[in-house]
XYZ file of C-alpha atoms in Angstrom:
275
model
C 78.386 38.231 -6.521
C 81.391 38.333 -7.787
C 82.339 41.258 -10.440
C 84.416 40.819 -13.564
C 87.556 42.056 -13.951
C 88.645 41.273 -10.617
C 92.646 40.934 -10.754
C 94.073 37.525 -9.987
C 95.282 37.779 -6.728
C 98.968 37.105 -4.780
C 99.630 33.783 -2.526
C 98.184 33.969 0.637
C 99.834 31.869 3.717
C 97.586 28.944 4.913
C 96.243 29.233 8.457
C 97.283 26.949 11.097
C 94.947 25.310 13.374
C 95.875 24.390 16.829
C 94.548 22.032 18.773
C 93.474 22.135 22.427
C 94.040 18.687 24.867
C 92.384 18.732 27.660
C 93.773 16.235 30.823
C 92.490 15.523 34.261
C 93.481 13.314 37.271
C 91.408 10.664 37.955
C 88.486 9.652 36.331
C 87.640 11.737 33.058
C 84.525 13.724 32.578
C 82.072 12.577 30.109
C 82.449 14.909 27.144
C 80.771 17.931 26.837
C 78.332 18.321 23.467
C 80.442 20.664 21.028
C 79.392 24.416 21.524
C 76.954 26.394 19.784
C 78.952 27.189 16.275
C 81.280 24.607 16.840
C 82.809 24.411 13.319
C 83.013 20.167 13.203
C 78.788 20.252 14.602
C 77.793 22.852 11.797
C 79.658 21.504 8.754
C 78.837 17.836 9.650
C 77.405 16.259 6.484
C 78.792 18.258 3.640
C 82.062 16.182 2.396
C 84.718 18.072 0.676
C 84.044 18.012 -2.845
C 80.267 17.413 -2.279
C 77.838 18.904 -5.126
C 76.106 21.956 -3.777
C 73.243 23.964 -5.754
C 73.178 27.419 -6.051
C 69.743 28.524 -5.724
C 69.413 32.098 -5.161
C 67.173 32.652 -7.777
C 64.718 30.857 -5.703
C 64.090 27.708 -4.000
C 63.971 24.055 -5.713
C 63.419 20.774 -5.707
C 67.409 19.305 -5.568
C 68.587 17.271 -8.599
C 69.828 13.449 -7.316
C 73.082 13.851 -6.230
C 72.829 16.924 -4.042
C 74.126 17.469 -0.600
C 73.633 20.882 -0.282
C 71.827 24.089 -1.218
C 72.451 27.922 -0.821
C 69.321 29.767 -0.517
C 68.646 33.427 0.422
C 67.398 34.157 3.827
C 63.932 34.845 2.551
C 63.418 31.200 1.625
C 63.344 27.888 3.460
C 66.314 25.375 4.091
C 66.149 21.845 2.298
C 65.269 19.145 4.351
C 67.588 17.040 5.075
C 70.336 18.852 3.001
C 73.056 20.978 4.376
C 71.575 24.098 3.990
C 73.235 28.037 3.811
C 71.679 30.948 4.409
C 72.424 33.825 1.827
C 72.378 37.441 3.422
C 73.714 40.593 1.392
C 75.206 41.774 4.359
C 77.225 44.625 2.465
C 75.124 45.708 0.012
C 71.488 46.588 -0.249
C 69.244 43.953 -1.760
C 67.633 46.041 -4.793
C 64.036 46.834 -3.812
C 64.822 46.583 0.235
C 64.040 49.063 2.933
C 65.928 46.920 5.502
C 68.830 49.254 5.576
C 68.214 53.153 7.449
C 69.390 55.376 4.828
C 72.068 56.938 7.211
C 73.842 53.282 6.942
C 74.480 53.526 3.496
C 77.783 54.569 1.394
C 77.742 58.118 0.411
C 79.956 59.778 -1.886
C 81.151 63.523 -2.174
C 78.357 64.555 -4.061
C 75.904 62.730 -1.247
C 74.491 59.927 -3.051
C 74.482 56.614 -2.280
C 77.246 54.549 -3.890
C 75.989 51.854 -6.073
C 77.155 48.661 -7.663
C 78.280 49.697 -10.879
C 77.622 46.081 -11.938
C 74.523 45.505 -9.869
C 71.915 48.252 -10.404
C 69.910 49.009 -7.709
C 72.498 47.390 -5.172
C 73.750 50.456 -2.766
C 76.981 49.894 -0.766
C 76.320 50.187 2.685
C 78.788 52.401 5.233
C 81.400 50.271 7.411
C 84.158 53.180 7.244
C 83.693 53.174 11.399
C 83.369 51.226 14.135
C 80.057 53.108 15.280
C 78.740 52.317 11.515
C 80.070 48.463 12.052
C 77.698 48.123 15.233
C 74.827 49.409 13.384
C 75.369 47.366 10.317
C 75.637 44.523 13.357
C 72.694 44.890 14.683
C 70.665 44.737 10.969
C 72.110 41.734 10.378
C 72.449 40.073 13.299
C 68.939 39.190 13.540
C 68.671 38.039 9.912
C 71.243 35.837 11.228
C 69.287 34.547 13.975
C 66.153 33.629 11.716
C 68.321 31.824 9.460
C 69.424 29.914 12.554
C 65.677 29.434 13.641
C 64.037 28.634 9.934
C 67.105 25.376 10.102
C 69.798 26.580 8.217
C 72.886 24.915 8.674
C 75.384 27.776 7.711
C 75.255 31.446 6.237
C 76.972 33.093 3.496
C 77.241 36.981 3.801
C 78.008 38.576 0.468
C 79.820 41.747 -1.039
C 82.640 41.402 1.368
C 84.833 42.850 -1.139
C 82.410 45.910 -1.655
C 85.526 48.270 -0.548
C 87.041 47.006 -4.017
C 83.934 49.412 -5.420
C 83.742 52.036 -2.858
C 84.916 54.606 -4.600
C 88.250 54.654 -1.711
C 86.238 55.265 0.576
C 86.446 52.229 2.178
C 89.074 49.691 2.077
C 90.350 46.072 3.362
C 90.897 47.047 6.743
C 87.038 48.283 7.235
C 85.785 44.637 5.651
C 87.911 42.607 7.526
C 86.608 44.601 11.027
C 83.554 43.755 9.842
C 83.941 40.124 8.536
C 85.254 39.406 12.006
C 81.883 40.845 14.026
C 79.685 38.816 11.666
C 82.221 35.917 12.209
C 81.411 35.880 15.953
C 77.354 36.691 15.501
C 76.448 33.614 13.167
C 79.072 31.517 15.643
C 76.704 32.740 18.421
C 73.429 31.668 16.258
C 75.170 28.193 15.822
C 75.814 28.949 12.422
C 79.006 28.059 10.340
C 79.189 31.327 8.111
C 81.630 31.329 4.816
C 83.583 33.876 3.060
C 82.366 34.859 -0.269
C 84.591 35.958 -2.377
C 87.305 38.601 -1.670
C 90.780 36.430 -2.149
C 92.934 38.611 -0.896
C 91.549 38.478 2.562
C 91.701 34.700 2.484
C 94.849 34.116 4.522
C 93.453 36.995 7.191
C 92.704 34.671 9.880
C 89.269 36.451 9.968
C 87.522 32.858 11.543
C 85.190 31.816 8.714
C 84.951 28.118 8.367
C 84.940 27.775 4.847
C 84.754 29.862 1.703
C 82.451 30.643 -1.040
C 84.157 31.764 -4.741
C 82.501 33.091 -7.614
C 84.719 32.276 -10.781
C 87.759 31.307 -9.124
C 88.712 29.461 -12.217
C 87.815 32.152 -15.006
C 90.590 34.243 -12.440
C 92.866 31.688 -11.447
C 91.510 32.126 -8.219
C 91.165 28.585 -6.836
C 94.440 27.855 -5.166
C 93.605 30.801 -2.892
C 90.944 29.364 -1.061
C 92.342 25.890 -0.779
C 95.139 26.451 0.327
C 93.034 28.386 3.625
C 89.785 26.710 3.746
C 89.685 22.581 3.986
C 86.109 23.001 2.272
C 85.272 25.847 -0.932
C 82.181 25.795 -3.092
C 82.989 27.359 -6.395
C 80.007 28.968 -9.001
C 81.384 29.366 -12.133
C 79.376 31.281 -14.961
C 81.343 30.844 -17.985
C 82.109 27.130 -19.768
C 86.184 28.036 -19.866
C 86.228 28.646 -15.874
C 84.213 25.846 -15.167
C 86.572 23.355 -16.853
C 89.255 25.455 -15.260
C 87.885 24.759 -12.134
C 87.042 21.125 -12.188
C 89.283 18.365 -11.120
C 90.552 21.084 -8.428
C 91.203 19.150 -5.063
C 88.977 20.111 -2.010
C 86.622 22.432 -4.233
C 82.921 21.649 -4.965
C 82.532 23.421 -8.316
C 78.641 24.221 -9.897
C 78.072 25.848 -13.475
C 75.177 28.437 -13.026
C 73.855 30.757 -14.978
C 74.572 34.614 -14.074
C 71.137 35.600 -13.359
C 70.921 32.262 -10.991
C 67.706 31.452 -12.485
C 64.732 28.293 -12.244
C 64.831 25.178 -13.441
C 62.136 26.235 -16.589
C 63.637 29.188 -17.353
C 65.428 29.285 -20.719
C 68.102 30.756 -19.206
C 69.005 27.841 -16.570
C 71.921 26.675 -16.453
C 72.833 23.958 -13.886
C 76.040 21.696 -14.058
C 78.752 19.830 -11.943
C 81.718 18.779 -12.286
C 81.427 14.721 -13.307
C 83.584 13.617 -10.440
C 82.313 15.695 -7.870
């Protein structure tokens, strides 16, 4: 998740796509299915602008009006809703033993590094390319049983965890990274977004869409647009999300910080009225 006080951040250059034609003599070949992570197969049936609901805090029954969810990997996909897959593919989920403890962040004094806004969230080490295999091959396979349980796409967080690293990482070591788990959820035929982290938006790192937390409480927005043709947006503060709303080719939810359940008095669950 996003953390506050993250500086607004300078234009990026859009990507350009190119496109590929493929010609034969004679009679054409009837046309091969699209591969497995074929960006148009995997983000069929989520229209730009579409309401998505953010349900980390735990799975749901969708509100009418919902196209899509984003779930963490422990939980089941909606049926018949697009459906992401949330990993914490940077960080340590607080509680987990998934990660060894030679994969995680150290600083000079030998402790882990920790989310100073997420207690109990430990950075984990991508400083080398040795590291960046083994944090590869934890993750992978959480990618693969997100692929297996149904889920249509997967959103790795705390790609900007250099940002709290202490300096000792920085943007080169997350976009090395980014680009590994780009190709692994491609392989699972997974579309896989970028969450968060603007200034790596124009990086050509191959995600096929992008994930923002407060983009409009940071002026944000524009970033991801102008890069990705589809961007879900949480906001968690009233002034972003009317900042937010009305922005072309973004799909913008109100949530509450601690992403909580429908019940809970601190739910909070809106979208924008012409979304």
């Amino acid at each position: 998740m996003q953390q506050v006080g993250v500086p607004a951040v300078r234009a990026v250059l859009p990507l350009l796509g190119a496109a590929l034609l493929l010609a034969g003599c004679g009679a054409q070949p009837e046309e091969a299915p699209p591969p497995a992570g074929s960006r148009v197969a995997v983000l069929a049936g989520l229209p730009v602008g579409a309401r998505v609901d953010y349900q980390l805090g735990g799975p749901h029954p969708a509100v009418a009006g919902i196209a899509g969810v984003v779930r963490d990997r422990t939980a089941t996909p909606a049926a018949g809703l697009w459906s992401a897959c949330y990993v914490n593919a940077f960080q340590t989920q607080p509680g987990s033993a998934d990660w060894p403890a030679d994969l995680l962040l150290r600083g000079a004094d030998g402790r882990p590094v920790e989310d100073p806004d997420w207690p109990g969230e430990f950075l984990v080490d991508i400083a080398s390319a040795r590291q960046r295999e083994r944090v590869l091959a934890v993750v992978g396979p959480w990618f693969d049983d997100c692929a297996a349980a149904g889920f249509t796409a997967v959103e790795p967080d705390n790609l900007d965890s250099w940002t709290r690293s202490e300096g000792l990482l920085d943007a080169d070591d997350a976009a090395a990274t980014a680009r590994a788990l780009v190709d692994r959820a491609h392989a699972a035929g997974l579309a896989i977004g970028q969450k968060n982290a603007p200034e790596l938006a124009g990086a050509g790192l191959g995600f096929d869409y992008a994930v923002a937390e407060d983009c409009g409480a940071f002026d944000e927005c524009a970033v991801y647009t102008a890069v990705y043709g589809s961007v879900l947006d949480v906001e968690y503060t009233d002034e972003g999300f009317d900042a937010a709303c009305g922005t072309p080719g973004l799909s913008v939810q109100r949530r509450d910080l601690d992403v909580a359940l429908p019940g809970d008095p601190a739910y909070v669950a809106e979208w924008c009225p012409d979304s």
